[in-house]
Coordinates of C-alpha atoms and ligand atoms in Angstrom, one line a residue:
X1 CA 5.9 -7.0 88.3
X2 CA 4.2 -5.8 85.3
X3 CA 6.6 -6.6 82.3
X4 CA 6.7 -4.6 79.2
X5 CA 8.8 -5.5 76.3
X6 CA 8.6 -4.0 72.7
X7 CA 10.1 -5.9 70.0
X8 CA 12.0 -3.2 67.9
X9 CA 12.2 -5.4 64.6
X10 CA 8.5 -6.8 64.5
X11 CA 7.0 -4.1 62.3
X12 CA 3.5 -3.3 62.1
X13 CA 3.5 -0.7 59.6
X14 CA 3.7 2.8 59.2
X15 CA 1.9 5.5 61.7
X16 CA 0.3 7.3 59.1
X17 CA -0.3 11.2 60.1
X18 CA -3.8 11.2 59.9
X19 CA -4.2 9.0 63.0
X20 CA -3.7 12.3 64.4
X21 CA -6.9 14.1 62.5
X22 CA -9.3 16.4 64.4
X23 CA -13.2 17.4 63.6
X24 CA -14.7 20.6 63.6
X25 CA -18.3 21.2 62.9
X26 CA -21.0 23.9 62.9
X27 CA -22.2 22.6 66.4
X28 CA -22.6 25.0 69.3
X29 CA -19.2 27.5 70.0
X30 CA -16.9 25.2 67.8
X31 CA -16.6 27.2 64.7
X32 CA -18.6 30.3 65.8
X33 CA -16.3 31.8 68.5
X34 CA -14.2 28.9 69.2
X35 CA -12.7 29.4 65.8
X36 CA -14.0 32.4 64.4
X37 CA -14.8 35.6 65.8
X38 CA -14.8 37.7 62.6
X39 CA -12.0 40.4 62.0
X40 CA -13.7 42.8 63.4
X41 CA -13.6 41.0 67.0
X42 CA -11.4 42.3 70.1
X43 CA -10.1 38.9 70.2
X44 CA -6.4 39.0 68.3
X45 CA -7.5 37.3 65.0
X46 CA -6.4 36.5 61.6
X47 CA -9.2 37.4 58.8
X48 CA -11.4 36.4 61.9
X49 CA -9.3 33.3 62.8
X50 CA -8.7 33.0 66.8
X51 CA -4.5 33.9 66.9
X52 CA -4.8 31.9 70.5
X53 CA -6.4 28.7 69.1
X54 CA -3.9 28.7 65.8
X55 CA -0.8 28.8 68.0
X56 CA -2.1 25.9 70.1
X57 CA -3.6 24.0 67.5
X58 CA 0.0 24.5 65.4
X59 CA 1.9 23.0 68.1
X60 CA 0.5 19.6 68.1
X61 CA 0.9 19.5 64.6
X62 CA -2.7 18.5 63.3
X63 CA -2.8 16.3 60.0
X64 CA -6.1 17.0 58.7
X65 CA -9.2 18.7 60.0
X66 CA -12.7 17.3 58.8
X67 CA -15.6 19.9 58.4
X68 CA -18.4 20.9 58.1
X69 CA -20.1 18.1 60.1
X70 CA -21.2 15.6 61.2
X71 CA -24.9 16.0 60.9
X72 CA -24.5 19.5 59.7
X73 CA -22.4 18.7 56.7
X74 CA -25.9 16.9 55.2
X75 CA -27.9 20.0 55.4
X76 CA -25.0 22.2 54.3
X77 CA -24.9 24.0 51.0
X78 CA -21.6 25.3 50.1
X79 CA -22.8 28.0 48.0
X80 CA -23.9 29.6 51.4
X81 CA -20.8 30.5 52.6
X82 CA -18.6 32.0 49.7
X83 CA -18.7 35.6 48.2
X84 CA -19.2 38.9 49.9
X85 CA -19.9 37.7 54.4
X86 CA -22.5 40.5 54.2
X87 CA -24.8 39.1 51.4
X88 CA -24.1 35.3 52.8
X89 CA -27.6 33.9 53.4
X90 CA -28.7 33.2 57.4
X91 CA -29.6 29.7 57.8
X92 CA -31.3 27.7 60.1
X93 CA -29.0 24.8 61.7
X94 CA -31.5 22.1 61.8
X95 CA -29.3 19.6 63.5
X96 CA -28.7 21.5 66.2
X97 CA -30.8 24.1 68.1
X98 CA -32.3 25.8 65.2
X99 CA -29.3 27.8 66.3
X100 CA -28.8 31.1 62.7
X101 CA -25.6 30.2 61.0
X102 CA -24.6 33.6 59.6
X103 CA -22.5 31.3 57.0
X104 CA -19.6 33.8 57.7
X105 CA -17.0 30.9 58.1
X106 CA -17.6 28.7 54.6
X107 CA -15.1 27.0 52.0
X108 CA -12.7 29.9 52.0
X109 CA -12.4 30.7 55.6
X110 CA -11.9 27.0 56.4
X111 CA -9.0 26.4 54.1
X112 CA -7.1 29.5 55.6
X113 CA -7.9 28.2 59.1
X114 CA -6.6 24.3 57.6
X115 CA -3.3 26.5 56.3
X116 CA -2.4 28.4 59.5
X117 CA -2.4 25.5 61.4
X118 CA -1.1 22.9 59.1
X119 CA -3.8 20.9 58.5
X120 CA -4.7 19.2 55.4
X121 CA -8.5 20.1 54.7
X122 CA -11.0 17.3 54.9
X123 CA -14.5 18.1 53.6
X124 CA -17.4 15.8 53.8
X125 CA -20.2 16.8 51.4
X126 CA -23.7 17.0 51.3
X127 CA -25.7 13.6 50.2
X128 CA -29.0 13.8 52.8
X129 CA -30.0 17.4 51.0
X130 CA -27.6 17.5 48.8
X131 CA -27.3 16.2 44.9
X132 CA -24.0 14.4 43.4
X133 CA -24.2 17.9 40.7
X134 CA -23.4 19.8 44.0
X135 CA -20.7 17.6 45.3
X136 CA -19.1 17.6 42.0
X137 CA -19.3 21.5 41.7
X138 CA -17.7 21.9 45.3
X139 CA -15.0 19.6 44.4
X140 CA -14.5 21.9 41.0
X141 CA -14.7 25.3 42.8
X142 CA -11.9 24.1 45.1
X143 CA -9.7 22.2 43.2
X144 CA -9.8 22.5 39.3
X145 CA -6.9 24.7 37.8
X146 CA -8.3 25.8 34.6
X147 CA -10.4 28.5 33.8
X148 CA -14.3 27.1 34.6
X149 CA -16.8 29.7 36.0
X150 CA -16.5 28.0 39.2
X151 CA -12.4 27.9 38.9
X152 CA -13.1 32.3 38.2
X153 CA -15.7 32.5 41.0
X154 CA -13.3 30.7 43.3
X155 CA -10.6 33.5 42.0
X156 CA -13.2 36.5 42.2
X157 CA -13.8 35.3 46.2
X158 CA -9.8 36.1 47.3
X159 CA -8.1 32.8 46.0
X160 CA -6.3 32.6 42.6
X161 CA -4.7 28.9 43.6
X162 CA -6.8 25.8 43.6
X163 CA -7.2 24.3 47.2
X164 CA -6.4 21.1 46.1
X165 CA -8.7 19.4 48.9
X166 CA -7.8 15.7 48.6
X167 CA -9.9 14.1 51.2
X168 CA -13.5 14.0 50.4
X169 CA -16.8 12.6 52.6
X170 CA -19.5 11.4 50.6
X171 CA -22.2 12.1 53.8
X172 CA -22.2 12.0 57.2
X173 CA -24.1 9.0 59.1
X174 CA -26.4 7.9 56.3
X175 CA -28.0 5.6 58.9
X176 CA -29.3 8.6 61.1
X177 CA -28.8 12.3 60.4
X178 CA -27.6 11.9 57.4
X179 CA -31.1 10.6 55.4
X180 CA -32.0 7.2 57.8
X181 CA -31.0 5.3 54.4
X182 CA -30.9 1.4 54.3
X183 CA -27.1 0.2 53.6
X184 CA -27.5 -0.9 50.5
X185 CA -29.5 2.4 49.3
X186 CA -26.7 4.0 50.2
X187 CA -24.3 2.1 48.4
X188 CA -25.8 3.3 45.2
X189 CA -25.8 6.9 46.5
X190 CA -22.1 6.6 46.7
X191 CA -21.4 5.1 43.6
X192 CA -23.5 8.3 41.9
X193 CA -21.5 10.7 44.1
X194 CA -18.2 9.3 43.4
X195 CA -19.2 8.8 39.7
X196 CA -19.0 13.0 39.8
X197 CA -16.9 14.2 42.3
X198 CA -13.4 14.1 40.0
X199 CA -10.3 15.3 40.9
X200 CA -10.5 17.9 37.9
X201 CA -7.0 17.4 36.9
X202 CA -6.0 18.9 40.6
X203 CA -4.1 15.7 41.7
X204 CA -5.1 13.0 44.3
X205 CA -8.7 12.4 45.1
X206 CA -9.9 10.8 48.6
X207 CA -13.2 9.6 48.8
X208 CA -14.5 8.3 52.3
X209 CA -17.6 6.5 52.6
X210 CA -19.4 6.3 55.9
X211 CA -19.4 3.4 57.7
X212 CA -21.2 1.8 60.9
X213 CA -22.2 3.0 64.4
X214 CA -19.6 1.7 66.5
X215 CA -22.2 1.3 69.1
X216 CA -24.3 -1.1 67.2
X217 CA -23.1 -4.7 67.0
X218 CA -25.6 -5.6 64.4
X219 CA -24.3 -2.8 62.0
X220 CA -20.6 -3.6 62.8
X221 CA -20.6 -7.2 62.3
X222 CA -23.0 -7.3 59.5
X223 CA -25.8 -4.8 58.0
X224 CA -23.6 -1.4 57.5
X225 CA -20.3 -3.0 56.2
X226 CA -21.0 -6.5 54.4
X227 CA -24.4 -5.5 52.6
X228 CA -22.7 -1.8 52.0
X229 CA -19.7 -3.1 50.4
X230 CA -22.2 -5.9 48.7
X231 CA -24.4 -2.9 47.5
X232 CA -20.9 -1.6 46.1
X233 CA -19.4 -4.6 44.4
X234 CA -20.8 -3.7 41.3
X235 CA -18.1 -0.8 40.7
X236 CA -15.2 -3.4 41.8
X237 CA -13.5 -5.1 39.1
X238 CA -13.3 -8.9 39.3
X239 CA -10.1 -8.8 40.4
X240 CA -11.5 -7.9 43.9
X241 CA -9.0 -4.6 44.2
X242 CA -10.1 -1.8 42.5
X243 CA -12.8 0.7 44.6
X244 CA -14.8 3.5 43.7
X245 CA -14.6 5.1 47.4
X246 CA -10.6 5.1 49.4
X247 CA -11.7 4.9 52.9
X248 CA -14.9 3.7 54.8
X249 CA -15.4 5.3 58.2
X250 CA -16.5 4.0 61.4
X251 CA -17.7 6.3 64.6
X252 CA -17.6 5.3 67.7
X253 CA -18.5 7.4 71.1
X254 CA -17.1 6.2 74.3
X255 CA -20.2 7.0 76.7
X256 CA -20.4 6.1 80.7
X257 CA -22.6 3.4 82.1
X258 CA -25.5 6.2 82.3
X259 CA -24.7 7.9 85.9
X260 CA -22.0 10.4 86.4
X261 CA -21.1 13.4 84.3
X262 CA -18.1 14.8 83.2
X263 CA -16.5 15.8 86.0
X264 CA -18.3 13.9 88.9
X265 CA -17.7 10.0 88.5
X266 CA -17.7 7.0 90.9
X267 CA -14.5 5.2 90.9
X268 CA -17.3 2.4 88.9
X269 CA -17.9 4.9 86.1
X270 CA -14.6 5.5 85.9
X271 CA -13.6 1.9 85.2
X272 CA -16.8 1.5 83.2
X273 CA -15.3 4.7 80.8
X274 CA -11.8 3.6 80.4
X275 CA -13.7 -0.2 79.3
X276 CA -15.9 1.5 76.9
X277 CA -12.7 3.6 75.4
X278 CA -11.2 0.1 75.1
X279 CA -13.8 -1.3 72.9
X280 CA -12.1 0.6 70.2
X281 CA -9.7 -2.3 69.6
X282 CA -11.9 -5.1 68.9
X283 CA -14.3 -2.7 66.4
X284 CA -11.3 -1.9 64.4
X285 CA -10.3 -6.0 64.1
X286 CA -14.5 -6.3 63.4
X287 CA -14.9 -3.6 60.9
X288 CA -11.9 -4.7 59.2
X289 CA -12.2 -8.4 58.8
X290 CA -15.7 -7.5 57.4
X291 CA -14.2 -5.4 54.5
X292 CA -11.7 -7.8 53.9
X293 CA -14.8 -10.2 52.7
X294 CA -15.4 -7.6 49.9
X295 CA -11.8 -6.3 50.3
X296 CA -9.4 -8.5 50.5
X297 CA -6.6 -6.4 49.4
X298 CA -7.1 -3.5 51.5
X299 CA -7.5 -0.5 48.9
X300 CA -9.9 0.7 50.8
X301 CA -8.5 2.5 54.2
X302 CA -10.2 2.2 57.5
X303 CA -11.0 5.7 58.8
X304 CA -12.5 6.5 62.1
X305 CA -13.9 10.1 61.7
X306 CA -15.3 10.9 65.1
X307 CA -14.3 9.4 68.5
X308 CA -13.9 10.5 72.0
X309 CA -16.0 11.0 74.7
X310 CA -19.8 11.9 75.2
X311 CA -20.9 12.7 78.9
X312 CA -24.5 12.8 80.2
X313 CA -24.5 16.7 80.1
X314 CA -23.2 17.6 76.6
X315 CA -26.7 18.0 75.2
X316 CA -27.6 18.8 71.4
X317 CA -29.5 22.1 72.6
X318 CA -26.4 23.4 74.8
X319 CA -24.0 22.1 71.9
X320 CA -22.3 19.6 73.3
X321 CA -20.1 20.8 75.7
X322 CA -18.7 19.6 78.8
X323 CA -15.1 19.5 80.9
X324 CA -12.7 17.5 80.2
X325 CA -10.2 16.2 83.1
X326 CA -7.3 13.4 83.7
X327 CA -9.9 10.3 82.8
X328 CA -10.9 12.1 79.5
X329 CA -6.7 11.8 78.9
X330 CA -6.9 8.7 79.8
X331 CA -9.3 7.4 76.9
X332 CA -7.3 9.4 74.6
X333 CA -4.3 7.9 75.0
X334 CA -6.3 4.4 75.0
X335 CA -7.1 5.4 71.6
X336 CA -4.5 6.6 70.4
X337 CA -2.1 3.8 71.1
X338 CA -5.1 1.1 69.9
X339 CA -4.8 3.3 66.4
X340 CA -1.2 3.0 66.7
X341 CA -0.9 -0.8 67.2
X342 CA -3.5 -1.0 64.2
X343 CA -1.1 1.1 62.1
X344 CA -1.6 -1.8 59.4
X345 CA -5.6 -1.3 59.8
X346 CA -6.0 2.5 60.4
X347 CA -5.5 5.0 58.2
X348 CA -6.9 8.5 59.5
X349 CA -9.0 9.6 62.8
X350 CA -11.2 12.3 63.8
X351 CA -11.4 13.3 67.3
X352 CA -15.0 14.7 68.1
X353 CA -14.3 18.0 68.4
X354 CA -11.8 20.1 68.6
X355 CA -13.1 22.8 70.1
X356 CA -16.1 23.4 72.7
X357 CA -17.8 20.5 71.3
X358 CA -17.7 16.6 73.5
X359 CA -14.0 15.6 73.9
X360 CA -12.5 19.0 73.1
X361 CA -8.7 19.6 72.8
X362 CA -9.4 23.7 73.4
X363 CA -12.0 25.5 75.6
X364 CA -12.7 29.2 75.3
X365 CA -14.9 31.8 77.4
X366 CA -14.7 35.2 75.3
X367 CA -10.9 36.3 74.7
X368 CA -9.9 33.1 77.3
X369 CA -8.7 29.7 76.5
X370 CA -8.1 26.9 78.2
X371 CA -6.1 23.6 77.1
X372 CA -7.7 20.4 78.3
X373 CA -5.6 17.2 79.3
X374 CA -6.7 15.6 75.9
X375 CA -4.4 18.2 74.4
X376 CA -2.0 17.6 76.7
X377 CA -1.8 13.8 75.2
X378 CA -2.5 15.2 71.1
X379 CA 1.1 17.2 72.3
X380 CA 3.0 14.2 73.8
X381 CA 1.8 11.8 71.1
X382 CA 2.8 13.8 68.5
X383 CA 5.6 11.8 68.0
X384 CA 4.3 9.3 66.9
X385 CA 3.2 10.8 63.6
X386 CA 5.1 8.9 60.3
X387 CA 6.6 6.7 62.9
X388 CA 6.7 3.0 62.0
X389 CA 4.9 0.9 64.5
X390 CA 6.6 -2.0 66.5
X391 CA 4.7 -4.6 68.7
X392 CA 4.7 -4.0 72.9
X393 CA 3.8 -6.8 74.9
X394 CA 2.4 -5.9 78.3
X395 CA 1.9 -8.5 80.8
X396 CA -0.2 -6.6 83.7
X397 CA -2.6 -7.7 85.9
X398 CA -6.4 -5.9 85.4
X399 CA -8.0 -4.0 87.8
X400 CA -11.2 -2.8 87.8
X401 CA -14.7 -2.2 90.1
X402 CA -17.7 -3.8 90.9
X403 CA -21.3 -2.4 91.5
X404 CA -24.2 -4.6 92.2
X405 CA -24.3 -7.1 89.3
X406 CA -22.1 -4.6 87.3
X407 CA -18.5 -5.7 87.2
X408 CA -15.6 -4.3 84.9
X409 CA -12.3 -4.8 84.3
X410 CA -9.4 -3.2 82.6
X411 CA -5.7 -3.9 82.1
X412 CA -3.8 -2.3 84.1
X413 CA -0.7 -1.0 81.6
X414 CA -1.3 -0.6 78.0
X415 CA 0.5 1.0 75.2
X416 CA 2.4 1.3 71.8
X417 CA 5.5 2.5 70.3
X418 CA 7.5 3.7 67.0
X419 CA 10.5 4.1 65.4
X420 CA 11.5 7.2 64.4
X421 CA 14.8 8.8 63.5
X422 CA 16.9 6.1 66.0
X423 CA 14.3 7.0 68.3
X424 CA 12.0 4.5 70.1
X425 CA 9.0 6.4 71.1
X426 CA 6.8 4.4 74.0
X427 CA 3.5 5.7 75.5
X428 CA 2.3 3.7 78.3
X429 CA -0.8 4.3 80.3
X430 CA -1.5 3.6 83.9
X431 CA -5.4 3.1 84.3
X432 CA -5.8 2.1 87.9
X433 CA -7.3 5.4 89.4
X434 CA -5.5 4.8 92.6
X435 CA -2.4 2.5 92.4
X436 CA 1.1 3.4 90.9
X437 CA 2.5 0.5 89.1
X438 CA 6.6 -0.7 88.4
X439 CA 7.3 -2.0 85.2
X440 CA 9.9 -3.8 84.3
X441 CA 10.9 -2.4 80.5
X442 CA 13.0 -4.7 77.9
X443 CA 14.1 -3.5 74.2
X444 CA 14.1 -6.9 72.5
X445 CA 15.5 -7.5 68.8
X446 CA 18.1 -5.0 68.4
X447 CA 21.6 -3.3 69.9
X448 CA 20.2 -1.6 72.3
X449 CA 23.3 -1.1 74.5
X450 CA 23.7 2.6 73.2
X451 CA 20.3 3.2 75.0
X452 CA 21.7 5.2 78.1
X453 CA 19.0 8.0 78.8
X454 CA 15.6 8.3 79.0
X455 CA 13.6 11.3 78.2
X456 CA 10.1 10.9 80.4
X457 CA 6.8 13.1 79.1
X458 CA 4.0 12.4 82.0
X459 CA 0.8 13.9 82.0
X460 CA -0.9 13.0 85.9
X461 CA -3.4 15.0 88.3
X462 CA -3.9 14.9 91.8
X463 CA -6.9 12.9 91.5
X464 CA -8.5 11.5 88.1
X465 CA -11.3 13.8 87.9
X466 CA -8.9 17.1 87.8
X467 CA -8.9 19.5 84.9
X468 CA -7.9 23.0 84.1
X469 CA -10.7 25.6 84.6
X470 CA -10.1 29.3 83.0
X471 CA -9.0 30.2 86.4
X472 CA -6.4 27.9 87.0
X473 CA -5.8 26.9 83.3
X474 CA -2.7 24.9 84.2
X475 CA -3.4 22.6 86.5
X476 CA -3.0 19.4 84.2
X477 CA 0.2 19.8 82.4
X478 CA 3.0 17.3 81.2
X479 CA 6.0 17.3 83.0
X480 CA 9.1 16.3 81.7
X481 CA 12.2 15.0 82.5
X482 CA 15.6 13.0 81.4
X483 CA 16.5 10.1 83.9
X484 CA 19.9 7.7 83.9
X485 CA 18.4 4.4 82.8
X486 CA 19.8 1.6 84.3
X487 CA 17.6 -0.8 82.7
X488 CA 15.9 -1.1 85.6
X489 CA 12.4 -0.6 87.0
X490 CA 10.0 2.5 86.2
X491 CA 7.3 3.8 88.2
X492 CA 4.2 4.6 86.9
X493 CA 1.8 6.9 88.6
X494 CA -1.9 6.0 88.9
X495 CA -4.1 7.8 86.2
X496 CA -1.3 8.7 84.3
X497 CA 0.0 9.2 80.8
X498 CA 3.6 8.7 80.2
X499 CA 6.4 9.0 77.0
X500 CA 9.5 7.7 76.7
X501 CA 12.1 8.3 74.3
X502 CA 15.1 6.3 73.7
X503 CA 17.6 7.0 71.7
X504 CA 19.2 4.2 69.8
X505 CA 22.2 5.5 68.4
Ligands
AHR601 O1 -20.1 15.0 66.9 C1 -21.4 15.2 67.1 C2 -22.3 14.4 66.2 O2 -22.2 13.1 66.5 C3 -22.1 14.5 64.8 O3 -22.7 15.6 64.2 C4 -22.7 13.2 64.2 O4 -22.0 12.8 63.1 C5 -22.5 12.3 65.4 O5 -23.7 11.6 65.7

């Protein structure tokens, strides 16, 4: 029997918030009618703001939201998209489609969206097109206090108060869309950038570098992180722990074996998915023991600001889209609980996107809207969020496919947990597409004889490929309920998500 024991005084560290981060760029329907609609829509808005995708997006409690881009945040010029939405300029999105960006959603309209949903804004500014006298003039118009031109523009456009935007990117994937730069060339980039982008007296500044292609061993393990932090040693102080930049972020897209689409796998590409999603783990030990060479006291934070999944059909030209069903929940949760067992390690991720976009928490079609099973996990792992992380060791067996020479294996069981108000929180995942599995569940390392009750979250479909469509938007949904816990066995269904609480008082 598959054993699973968490040890409830080995500490990992804290589950900081922004594990829980989310992505939203101009890509497609994200931020055009996925978020904004314009206050003159029939769609129940606020100042153009989707009400619908507020009130679902505020109930899984989002930390921080990360925009423009992606590749669109190097050809983006903020200036665009403040003032008067009639005389904003139309620009051409060169990224994707050559689609008109009517530049009505900019600076001001994300901040209100990042307020009425409770996310802390995230911007990531423009270094392909861009010039470090830009980046610093964004960070001024947003945040400084005082009474600049730019702080008085910033007044004259609807907001008297200072954003006070801590997290900052200094450009999007300067390996590819972002300006094909060598490492090291980019290295000096970010020291000019973060030379200028100050906090103008507004409190905390959070400057995130990118990092590697999580796809791309050669980056991982050498060019992107050790000759980028080499190219950057000249702004750390002998004393090996002082950085000009806080966080250095990896992407990583978990993509099938090259068959299959979103919705239509073999029980192969299935297997062959959840593997990819699990390559997640070893990146983050890669990525990390790299910056420690250049690093070693870990000032600077480990971000992952896009992950999730990329099926065959989600297509730059059709912007990205595609369904999103029980195996999408599955790599999710992977994720999630790999970020959570790296609580020492990870500091803040992005999942690629949050709306209409690759592994999206929210679908809409005109005034409809649809929550996918990956929102379905965001909701039950919620609790995670300022947890503090505690080691789970899973013995299971691995299970797993073969086609022609292609074989590939996953564990059956994995999973995390936290501590939180004399709570233990447990998510456990049951990846075998077609067999339940019993567990036998031990609390080791403290008095755990007050621990009478369980409280069960489980998120499960029929099959592995089902998903909610806008005419049977509930299809996939967690169930929940309290079971008598004998310290005994639990079942766990196949393809399934599940979250227990335990109360420990
Ligand atoms: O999320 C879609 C795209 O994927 C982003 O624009 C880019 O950063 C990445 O390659």
């Amino acid at each position: 029997m598959t054993q699973v024991k968490v040890v409830l005084d080995e500490r990992i560290g804290k589950v900081n918030p922004n594990i829980f981060g989310h992505f939203i760029e101009h890509l497609g329907r994200c931020v055009y009618e996925g978020i904004f609609v314009g206050p003159e829509s029939k769609i129940a808005n606020t100042r153009g703001l989707r009400n619908d995708v507020i009130d679902a997006l505020r109930k899984i409690e989002p930390s921080i939201l990360r925009w423009p881009g992606g590749c669109f945040a190097d050809d983006y010029h903020w200036r665009d998209g403040i003032g008067c939405p009639d005389e904003r300029p139309r620009t051409v999105n060169i990224n994707w489609g050559y689609s008109i960006d009517s530049n009505a959603f900019g600076t001001h309209e994300f901040i209100d969206f990042c307020r009425l949903i409770g996310a802390e804004p995230y911007i990531c500014a423009n270094v392909g097109t861009g010039t470090p006298q830009e980046a610093r003039n964004w960070v001024e118009y947003c945040n400084f206090p005082g009474d600049s031109s730019l702080a008085r523009l910033r007044r004259a456009n609807g907001s008297e108060e200072p954003f006070n935007v801590k997290y900052w990117g200094i450009g999007n994937e300067l390996w590819g869309c972002g300006g094909s730069l060598p490492p090291g060339d980019y290295a000096i980039e970010v020291r000019r950038f973060a030379s200028f982008m100050r906090d103008f007296g507004g409190g905390d500044m959070y400057k995130i570098a990118c990092g590697p292609r999580g796809d791309d061993p050669c980056m991982v393990r050498r060019d992107w992180v050790l000759e980028f932090f080499e190219g950057m040693q000249t702004q750390t102080l002998s004393d090996g722990c002082r950085s000009r930049i806080d966080g250095f972020a990896l992407h990583y897209y978990t993509r099938g074996a090259g068959g299959g689409g979103a919705l239509d796998f073999s029980e192969h590409e299935y297997y062959w998915l959840l593997n990819a999603a699990l390559a997640m783990e070893s990146l983050i030990r890669q990525v990390r023991t790299a910056m420690d060479v250049y690093d070693p006291c870990r000032k600077v934070g480990l971000v992952i600001d896009e992950w999730g999944t990329w099926h065959p059909e989600a297509k730059g030209d059709t912007g990205l889209e595609q369904q999103n069903t029980m195996r999408d929940a599955l790599v999710a949760a992977l994720h999630l609980d790999i970020f959570i067992k790296h609580a020492d390690k990870v500091v803040m991720t992005n999942i690629a996107q949050t709306i209409n976009v690759l592994q999206a928490l929210i679908l809409t079609k005109e005034d409809k809207m649809l929550l996918t099973p990956t929102y379905h996990v965001f909701d039950i792992y919620k609790r995670h969020q300022g947890g503090t992380s505690v080691r789970v060791l899973v013995d299971a067996p691995t299970i797993g496919s073969r086609s022609g020479e292609s074989c590939v294996e996953v564990p059956q069981i994995a999973g995390a947990a936290s501590l939180r108000d004399d709570d233990l929180f447990l998510t456990l995942t049951n990846s075998s597409i077609s067999d339940e599995c019993e567990i036998q569940l031990e609390l080791l390392g403290l008095s755990v004889d007050a621990a009478k009750e369980l409280k069960w979250e489980q998120l499960v479909g029929i099959d592995a490929s089902d998903h909610n469509t806008f005419e049977d938007s509930t299809r996939v949904r967690p169930q929940s309920k309290v079971i008598n816990w004998d310290k005994g066995t639990l079942v766990l269904p196949p393809h399934s998500v599940n979250a227990i609480t335990v109360g420990l008082k």
